[in-house]
Short mmCIF file of C-alpha atoms and ligand atoms in Angstrom, two decimals:
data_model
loop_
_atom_site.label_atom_id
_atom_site.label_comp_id
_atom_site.label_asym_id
_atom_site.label_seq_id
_atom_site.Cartn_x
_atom_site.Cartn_y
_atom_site.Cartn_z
CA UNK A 6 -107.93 -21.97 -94.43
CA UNK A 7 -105.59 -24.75 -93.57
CA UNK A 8 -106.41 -28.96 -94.79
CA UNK A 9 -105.44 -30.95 -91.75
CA UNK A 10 -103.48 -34.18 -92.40
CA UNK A 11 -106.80 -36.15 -91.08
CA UNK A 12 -109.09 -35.11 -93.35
CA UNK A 13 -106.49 -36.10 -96.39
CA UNK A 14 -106.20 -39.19 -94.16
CA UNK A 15 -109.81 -40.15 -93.95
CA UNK A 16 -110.43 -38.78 -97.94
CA UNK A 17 -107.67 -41.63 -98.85
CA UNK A 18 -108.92 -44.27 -96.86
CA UNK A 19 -112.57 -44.46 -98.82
CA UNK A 20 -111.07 -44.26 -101.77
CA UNK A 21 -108.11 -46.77 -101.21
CA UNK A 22 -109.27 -50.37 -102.07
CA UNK A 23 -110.29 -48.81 -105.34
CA UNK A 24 -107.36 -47.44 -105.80
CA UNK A 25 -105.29 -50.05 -105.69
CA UNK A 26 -106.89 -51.87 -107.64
CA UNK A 27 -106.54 -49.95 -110.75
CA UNK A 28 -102.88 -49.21 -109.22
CA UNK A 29 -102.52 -53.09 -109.65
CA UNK A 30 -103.57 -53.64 -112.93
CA UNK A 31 -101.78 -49.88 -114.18
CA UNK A 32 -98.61 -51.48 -112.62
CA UNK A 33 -99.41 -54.66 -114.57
CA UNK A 34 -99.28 -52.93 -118.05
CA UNK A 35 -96.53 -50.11 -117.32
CA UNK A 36 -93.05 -52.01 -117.14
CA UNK A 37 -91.49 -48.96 -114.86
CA UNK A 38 -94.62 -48.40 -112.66
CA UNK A 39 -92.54 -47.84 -109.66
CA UNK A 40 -89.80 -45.46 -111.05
CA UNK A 41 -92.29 -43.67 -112.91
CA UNK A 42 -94.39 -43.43 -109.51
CA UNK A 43 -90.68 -41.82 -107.60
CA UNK A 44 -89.97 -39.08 -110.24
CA UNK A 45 -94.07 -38.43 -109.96
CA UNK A 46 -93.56 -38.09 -105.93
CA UNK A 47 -90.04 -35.82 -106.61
CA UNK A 48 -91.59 -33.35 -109.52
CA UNK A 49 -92.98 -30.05 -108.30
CA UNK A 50 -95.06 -27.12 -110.53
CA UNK A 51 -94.49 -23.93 -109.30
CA UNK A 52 -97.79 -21.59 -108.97
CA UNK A 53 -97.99 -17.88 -110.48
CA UNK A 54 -99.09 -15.81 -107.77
CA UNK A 55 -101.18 -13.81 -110.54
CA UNK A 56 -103.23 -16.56 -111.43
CA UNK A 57 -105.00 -16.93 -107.60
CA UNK A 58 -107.56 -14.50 -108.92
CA UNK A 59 -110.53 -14.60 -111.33
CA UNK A 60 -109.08 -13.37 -114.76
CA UNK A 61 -110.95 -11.25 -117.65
CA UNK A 62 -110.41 -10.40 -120.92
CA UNK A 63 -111.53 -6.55 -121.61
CA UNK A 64 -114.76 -7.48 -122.23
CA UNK A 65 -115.21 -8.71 -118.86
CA UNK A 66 -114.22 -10.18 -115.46
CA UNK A 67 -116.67 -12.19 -112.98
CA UNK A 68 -115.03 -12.50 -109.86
CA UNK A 69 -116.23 -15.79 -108.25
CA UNK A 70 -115.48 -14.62 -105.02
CA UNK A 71 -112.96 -16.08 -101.68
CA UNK A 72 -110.29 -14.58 -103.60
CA UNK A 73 -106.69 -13.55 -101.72
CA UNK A 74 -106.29 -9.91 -100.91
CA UNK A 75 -102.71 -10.41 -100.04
CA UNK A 76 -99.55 -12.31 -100.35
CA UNK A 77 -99.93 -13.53 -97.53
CA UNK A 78 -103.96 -15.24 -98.48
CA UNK A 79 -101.96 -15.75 -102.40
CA UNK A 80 -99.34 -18.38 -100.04
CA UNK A 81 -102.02 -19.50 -97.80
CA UNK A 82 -103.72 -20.85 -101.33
CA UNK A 83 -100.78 -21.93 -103.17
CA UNK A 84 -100.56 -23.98 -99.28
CA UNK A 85 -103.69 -25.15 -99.90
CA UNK A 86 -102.94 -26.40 -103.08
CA UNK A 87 -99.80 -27.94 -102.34
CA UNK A 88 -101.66 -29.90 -98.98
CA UNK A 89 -103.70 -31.43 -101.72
CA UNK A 90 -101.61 -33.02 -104.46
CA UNK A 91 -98.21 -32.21 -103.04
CA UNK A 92 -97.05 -31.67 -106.44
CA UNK A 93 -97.55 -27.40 -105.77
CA UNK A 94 -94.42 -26.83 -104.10
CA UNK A 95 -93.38 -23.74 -105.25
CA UNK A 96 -94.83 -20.18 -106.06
CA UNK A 97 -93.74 -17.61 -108.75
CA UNK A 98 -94.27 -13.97 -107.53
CA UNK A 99 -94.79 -11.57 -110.09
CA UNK A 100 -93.33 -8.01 -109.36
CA UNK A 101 -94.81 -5.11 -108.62
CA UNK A 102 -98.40 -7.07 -108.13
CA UNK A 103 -96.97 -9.29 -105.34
CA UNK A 104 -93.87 -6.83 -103.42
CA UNK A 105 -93.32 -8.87 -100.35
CA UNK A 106 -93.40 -6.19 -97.34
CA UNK A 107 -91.46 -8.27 -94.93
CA UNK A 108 -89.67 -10.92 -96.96
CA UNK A 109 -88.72 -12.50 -93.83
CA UNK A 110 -91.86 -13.07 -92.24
CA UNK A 111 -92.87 -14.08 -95.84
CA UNK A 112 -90.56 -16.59 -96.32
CA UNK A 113 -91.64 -18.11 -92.82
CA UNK A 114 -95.32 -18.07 -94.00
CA UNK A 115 -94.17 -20.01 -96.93
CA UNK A 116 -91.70 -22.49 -95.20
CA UNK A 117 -94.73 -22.90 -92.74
CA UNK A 118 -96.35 -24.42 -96.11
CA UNK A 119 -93.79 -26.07 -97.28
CA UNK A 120 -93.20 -23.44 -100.06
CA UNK A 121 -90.18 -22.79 -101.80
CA UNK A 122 -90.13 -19.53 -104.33
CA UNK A 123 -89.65 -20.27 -107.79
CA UNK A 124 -89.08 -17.43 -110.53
CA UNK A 125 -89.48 -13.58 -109.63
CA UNK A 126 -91.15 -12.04 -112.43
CA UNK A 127 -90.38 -8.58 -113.76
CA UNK A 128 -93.28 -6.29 -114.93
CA UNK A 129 -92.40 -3.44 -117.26
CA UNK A 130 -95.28 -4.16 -119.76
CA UNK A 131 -97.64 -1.76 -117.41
CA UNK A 132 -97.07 1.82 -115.72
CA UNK A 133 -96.95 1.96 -112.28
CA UNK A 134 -98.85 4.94 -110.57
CA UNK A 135 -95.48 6.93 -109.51
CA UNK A 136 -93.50 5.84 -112.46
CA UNK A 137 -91.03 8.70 -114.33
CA UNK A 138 -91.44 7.41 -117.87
CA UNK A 139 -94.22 5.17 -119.52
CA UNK A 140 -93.52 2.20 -121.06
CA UNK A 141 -96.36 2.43 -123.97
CA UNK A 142 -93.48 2.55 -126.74
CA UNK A 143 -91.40 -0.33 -125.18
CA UNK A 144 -89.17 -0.82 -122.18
CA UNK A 145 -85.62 -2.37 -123.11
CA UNK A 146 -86.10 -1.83 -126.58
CA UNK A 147 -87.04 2.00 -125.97
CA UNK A 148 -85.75 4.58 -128.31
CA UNK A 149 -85.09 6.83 -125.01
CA UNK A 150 -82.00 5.55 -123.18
CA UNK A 151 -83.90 6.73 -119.59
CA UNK A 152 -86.88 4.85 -120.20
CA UNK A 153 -84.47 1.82 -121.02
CA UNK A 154 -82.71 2.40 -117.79
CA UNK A 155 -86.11 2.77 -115.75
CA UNK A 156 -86.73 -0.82 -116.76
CA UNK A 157 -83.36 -1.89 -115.76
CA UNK A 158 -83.47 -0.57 -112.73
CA UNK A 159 -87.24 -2.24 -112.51
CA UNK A 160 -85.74 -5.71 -113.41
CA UNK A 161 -82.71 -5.26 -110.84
CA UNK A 162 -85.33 -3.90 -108.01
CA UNK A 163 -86.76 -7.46 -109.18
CA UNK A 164 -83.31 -9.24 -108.62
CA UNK A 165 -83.35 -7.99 -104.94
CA UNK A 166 -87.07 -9.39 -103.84
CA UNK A 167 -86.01 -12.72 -105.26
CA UNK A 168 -82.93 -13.10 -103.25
CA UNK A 169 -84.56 -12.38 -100.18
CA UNK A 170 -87.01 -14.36 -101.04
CA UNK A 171 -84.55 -17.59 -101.78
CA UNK A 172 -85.00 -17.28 -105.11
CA UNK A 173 -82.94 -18.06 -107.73
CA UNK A 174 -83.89 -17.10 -111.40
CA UNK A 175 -85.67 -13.96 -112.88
CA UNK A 176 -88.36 -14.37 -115.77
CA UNK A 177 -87.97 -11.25 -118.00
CA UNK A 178 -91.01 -11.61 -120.53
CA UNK A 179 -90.92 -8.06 -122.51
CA UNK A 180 -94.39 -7.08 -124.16
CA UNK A 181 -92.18 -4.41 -126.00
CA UNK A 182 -92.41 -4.22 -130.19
CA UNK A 183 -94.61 -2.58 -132.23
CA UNK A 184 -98.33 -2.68 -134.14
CA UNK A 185 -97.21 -1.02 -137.41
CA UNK A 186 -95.13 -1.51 -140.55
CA UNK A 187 -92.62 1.13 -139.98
CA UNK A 188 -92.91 1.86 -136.48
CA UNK A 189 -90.37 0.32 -135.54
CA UNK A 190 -86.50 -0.07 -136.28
CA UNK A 191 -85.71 -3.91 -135.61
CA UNK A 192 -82.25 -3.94 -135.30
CA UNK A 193 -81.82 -0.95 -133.18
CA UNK A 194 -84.66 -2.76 -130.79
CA UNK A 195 -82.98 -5.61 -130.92
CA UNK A 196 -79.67 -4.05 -129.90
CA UNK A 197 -81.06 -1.44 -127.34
CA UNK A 198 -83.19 -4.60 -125.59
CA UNK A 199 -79.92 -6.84 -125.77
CA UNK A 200 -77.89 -4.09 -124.24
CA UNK A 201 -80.23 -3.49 -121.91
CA UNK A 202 -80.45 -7.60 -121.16
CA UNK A 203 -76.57 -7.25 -120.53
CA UNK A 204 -76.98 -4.88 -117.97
CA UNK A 205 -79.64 -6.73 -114.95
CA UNK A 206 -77.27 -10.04 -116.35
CA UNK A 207 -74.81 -8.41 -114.13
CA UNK A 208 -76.66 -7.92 -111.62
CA UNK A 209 -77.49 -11.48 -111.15
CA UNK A 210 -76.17 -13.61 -108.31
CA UNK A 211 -73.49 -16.14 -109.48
CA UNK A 212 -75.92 -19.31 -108.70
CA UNK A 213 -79.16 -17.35 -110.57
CA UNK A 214 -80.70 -17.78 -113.85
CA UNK A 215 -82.28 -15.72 -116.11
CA UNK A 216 -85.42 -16.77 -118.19
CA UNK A 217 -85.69 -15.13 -121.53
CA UNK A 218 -89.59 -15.50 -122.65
CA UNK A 219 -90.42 -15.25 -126.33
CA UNK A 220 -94.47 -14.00 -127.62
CA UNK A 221 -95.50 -14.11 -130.58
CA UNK A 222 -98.21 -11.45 -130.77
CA UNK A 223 -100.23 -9.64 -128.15
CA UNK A 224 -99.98 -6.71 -126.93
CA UNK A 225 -98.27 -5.83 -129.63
CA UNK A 226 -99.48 -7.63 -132.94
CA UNK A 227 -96.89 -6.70 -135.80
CA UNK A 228 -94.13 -7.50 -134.38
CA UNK A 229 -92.72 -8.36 -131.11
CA UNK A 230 -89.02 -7.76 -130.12
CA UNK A 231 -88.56 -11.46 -128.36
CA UNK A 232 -91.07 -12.66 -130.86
CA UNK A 233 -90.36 -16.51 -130.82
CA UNK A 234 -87.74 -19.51 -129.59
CA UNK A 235 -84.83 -17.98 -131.90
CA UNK A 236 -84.78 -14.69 -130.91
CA UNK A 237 -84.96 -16.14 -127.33
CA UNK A 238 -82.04 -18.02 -127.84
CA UNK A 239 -80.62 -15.32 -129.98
CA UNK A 240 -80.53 -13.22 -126.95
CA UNK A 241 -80.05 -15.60 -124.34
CA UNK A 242 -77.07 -16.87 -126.51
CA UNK A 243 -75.14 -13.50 -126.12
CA UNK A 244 -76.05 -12.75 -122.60
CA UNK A 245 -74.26 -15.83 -121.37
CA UNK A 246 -74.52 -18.90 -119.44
CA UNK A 247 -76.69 -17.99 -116.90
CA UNK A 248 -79.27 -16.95 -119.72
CA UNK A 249 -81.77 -19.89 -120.98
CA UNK A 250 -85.18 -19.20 -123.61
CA UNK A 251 -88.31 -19.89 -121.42
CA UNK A 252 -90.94 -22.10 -123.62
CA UNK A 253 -94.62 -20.33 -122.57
CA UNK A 254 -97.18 -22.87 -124.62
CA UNK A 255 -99.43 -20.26 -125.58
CA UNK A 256 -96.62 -18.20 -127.08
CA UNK A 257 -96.55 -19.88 -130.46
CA UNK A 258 -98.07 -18.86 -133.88
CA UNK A 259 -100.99 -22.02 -134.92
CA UNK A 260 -99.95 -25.03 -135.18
CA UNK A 261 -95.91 -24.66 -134.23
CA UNK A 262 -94.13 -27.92 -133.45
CA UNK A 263 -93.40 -26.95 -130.10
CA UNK A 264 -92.31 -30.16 -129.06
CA UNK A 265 -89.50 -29.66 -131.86
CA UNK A 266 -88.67 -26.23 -130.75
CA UNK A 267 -87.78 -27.89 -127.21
CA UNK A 268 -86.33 -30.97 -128.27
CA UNK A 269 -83.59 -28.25 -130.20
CA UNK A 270 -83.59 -26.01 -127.19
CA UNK A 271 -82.69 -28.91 -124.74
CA UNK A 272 -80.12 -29.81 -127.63
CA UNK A 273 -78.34 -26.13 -127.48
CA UNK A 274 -78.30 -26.52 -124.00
CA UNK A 275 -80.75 -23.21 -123.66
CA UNK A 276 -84.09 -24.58 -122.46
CA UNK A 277 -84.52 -22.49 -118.96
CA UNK A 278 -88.16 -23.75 -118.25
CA UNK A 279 -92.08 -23.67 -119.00
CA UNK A 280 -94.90 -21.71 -118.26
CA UNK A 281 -97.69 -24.46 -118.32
CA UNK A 282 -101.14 -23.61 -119.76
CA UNK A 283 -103.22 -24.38 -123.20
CA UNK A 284 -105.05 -22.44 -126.01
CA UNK A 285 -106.82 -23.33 -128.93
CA UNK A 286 -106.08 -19.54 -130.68
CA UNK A 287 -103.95 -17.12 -128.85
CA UNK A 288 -102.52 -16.75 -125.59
CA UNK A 289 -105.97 -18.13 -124.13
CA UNK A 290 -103.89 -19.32 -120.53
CA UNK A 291 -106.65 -21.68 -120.83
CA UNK A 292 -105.86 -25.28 -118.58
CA UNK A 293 -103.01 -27.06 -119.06
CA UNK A 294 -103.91 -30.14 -121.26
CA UNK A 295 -107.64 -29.01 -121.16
CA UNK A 296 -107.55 -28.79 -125.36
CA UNK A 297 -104.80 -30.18 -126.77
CA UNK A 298 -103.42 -33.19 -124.30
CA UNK A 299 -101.26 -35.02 -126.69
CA UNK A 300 -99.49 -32.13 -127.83
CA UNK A 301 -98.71 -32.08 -123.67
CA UNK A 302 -97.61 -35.40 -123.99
CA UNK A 303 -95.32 -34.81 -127.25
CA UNK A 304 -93.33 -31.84 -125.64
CA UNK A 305 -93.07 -34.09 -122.26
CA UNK A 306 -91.88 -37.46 -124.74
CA UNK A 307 -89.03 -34.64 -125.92
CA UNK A 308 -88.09 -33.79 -122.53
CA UNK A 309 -87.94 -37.19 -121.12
CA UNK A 310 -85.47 -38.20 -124.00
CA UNK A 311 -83.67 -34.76 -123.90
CA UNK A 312 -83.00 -34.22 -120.96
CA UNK A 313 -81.92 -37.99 -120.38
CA UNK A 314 -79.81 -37.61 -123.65
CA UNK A 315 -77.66 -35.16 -121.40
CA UNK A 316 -78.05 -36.85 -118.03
CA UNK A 317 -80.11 -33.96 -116.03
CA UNK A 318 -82.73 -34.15 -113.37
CA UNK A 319 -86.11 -34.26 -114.13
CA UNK A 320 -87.05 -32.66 -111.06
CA UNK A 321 -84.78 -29.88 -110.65
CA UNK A 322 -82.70 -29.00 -113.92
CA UNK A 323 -85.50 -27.04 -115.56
CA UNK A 324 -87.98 -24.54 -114.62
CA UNK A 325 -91.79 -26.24 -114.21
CA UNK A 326 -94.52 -23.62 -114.00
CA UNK A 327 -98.17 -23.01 -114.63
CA UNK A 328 -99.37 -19.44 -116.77
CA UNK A 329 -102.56 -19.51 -117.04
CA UNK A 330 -106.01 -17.49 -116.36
CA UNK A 331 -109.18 -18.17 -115.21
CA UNK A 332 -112.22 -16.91 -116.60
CA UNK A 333 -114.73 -19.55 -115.87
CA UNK A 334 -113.23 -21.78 -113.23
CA UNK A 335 -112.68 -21.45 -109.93
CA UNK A 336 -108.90 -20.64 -109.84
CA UNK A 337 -107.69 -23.58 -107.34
CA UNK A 338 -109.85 -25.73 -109.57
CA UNK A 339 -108.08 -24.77 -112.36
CA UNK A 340 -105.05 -24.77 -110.70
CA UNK A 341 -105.31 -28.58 -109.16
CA UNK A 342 -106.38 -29.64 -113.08
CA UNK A 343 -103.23 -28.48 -114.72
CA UNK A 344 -101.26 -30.06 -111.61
CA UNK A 345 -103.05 -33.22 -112.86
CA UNK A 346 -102.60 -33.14 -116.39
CA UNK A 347 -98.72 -32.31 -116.46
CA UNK A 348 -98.81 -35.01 -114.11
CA UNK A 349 -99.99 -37.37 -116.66
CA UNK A 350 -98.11 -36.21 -119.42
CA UNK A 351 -94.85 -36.49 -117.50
CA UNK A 352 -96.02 -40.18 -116.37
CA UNK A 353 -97.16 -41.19 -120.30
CA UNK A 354 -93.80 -40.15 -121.71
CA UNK A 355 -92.18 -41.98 -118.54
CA UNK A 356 -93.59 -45.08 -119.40
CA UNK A 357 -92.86 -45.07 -123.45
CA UNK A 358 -90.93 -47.90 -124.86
CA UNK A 359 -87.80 -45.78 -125.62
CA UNK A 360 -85.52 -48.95 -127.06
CA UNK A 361 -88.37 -50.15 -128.92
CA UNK A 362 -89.28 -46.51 -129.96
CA UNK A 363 -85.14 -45.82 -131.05
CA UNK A 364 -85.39 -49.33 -132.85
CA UNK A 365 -88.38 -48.37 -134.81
CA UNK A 366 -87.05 -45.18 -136.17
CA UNK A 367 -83.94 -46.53 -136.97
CA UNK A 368 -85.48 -48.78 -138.81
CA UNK A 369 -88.20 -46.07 -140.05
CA UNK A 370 -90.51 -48.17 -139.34
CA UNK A 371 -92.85 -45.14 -139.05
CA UNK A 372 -96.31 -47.27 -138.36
CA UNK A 373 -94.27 -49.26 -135.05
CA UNK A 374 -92.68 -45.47 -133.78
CA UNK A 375 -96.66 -44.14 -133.85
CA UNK A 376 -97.90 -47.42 -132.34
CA UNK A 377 -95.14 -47.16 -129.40
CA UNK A 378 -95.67 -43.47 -128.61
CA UNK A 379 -99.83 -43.92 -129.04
CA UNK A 380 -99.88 -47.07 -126.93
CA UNK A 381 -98.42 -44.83 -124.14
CA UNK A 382 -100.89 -41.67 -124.46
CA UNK A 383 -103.47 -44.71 -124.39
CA UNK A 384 -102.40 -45.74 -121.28
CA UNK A 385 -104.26 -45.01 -118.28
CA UNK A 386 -101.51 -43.77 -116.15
CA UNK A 387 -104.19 -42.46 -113.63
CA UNK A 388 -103.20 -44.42 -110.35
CA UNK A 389 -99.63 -43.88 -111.03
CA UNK A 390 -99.99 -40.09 -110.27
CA UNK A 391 -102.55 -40.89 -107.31
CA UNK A 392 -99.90 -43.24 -105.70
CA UNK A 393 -97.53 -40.75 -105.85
CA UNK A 394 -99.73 -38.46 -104.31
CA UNK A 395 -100.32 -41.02 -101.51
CA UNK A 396 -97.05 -41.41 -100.56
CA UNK A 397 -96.29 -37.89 -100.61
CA UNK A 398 -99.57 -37.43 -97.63
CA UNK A 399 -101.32 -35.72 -100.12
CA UNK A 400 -105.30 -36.54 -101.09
CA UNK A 401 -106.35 -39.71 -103.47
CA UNK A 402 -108.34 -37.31 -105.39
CA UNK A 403 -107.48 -33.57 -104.99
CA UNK A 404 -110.65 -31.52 -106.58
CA UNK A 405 -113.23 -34.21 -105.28
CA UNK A 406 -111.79 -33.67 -101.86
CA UNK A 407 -111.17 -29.34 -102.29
CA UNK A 408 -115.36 -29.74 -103.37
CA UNK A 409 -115.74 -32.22 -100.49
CA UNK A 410 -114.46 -29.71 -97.98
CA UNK A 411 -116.35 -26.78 -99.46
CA UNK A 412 -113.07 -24.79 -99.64
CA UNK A 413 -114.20 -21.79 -101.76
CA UNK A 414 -117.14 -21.57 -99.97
CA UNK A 415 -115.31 -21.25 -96.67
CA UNK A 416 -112.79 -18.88 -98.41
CA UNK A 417 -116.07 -17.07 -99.56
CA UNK A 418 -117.04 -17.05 -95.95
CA UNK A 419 -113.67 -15.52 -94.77
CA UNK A 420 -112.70 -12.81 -97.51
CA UNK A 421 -116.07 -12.24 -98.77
CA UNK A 422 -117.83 -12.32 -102.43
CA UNK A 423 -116.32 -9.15 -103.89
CA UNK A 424 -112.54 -9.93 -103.05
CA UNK A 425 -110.10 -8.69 -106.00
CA UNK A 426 -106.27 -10.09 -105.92
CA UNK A 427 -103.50 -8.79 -107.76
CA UNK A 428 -102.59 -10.06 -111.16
CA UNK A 429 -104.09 -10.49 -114.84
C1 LRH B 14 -97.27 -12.85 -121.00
C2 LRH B 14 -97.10 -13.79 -119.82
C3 LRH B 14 -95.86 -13.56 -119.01
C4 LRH B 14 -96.33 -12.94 -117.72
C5 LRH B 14 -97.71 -12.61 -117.98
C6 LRH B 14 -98.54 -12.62 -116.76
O1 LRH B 14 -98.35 -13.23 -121.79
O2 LRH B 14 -97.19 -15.10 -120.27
O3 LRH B 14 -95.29 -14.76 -118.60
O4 LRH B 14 -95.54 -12.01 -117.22
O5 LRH B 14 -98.16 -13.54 -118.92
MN1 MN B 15 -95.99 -16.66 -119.46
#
């Protein structure tokens, strides 16, 4: 299913004398409305091409039907997405779930979309069906040097897709560790995974990047052999520069400062990227700002004044994706919600006071610095993001119009009810 330009067109134009007039009194209050609104229009969130599907937990999975059956449907949605807010501009293929068969002709599907490909994801936390060793004790870590290699190999085979692909940074997120005291000898772990680590770091292009991502439990829950943001940077450290820790929200023990653990990663020059999503216990991949939205806003205030401590582009220095599952909600829903509410976050922390805010703490004037950084959160930054979206051709209001156009229901109507796609 394709959005044509008109019906984005005719969607804006009901909506637009409301729109700007909240856009007037928004640019009223926020002193850098219209710099705020061009760093909106330039930011793109990659997609995870496992997260087009209906998720589950082992207690169950209800498919809500209209779901893609192939890359090529996965694109076609991430298209659809992207027609919408123009903020979806990129797509992060996991590997073995999403092998592109003719990377050619799926790099022309994607262009045809405007698509670029983000991150290529490795996958050695699962056995494939024709796989020599299994992976249930570990991959990189393994106590058996083939095993270790067949995961090499795995993340290398990886390497290759995403340079085909355009490409130009591989997540490695190991589920490797162990659930007993004793099970496991840490230091050999650490040194078999590291050794392993040094080995698909050569193989990686001179312009590429490699993505460390840390986990603190789950599916191992004793310990976990990139367990959180220092082992991460422990490892990425040693591998080199082309190694950076990638920050996945849902990664952290309750109640971590993870605003704190970027604002030191940005400082060690080792923050690779994000995967976007929220949770209110575990790794719930639940909506990005759906449960805790000012803790979004907190890690975005430490980004804005990170990264413009050290100069860097918003837009394309670090890694911006979404990892998250969907239970409940329709998955483009989902998907267009957590668009939205980094969105936000992003614009909030764009439009705090930061020389008022440096002034207060200097003078610890600790009631001002809350007042400064709460007066932004409180600030309805709303028609900021839907201008940007405007002048990027994209629709006033994304979900109203995706419900307006009955776009599940027609993807119902094309792939059927009982459709499965790839992924968690
Ligand atoms: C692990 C993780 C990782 C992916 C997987 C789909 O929990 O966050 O990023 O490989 O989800
Ligand atoms: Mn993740």
């Amino acid at each position: 299913m394709v959005i044509e330009s008109y019906k984005i067109a005719s969607h804006n134009d009901a909506l637009l004398k409301a729109h700007e007039n909240k856009l007037a009194y928004t640019t009223s209050e926020v002193a850098a409305a219209e710099s705020i609104i061009q760093k909106l229009v330039d930011f793109q969130i990659a997609i995870p091409s496992w997260a087009l599907g209906t998720g589950g937990t082992r207690f169950g999975r209800f498919a809500g039907g209209g779901e893609p059956r192939s890359l090529e449907e996965k694109i076609e949605d991430v298209g659809l997405l992207h027609a919408l807010n123009k903020a979806s501009g990129a797509i992060s293929l996991h590997i073995p779930w999403d092998i592109p068969s003719d990377a050619k002709a799926i790099r022309a599907l994607a262009a045809q979309f405007d698509l670029k490909f983000d991150a290529v994801n490795s996958n050695t936390f699962q056995d494939q069906p024709n796989q020599a060793y299994t992976y249930k004790f570990g991959s990189l870590q393994n106590v058996n040097k083939a095993i270790r290699q067949q995961a090499i190999d795995h993340n290398i085979e990886v390497i290759k897709h995403g340079i085909e692909l355009g490409s130009d940074s591989l997540t490695v997120w190991l589920s490797d560790g162990s659930c007993f005291p004793g099970q496991l000898n840490f230091r050999k772990a650490y040194q078999n995974t590291l050794e392993s680590l040094h080995e698909i770091y050569a193989a990686l292009p001179e312009d590429w990047k490699v993505f460390v991502e840390y986990k603190a439990f789950e599916p191992n829950f004793y310990s976990m052999t990139v367990g959180d943001w220092g082992q991460s940077l422990s490892y990425a450290r040693k591998l080199g520069d082309k190694a950076y820790t990638l920050v996945d929200l849902g990664h952290h023990l309750p109640n971590a400062n993870i605003e704190q653990i970027v604002s030191l990663l940005l400082m060690e020059e080792k923050l690779g990227g994000f995967h976007f999503n929220d949770s209110k216990y575990g790794d719930d991949d639940l909506t990005a700002g759906s449960v805790k939205p000012y803790q979004l806003f907190l890690i975005f205030n430490e980004l804005v004044e990170g990264m413009d401590a050290r100069g860097m582009n918003h837009a394309k220095d670090l890694g911006w994706m979404i990892d998250a599952s969907h239970n409940v909600k329709d998955p483009l829903e989902d998907l267009l919600q957590s668009v939205d509410a980094i969105m936000l976050a992003y614009a909030q922390a764009l439009s705090v006071d930061r020389k008022a805010l440096e002034e207060a703490q200097d003078n610890n004037d600790v009631v001002k610095a809350q007042e400064i950084l709460q007066n932004a959160f409180r600030t309805d930054v709303r028609a900021l993001v839907a201008e940007a979206r405007l002048r990027a051709g994209a629709a006033l209001n994304p979900l109203a119009l995706y419900r307006e156009l009955k776009v599940r229901e027609n993807l119902i109507a094309e792939r059927g009810l009982k459709t499965v796609s790839t992924g968690l």
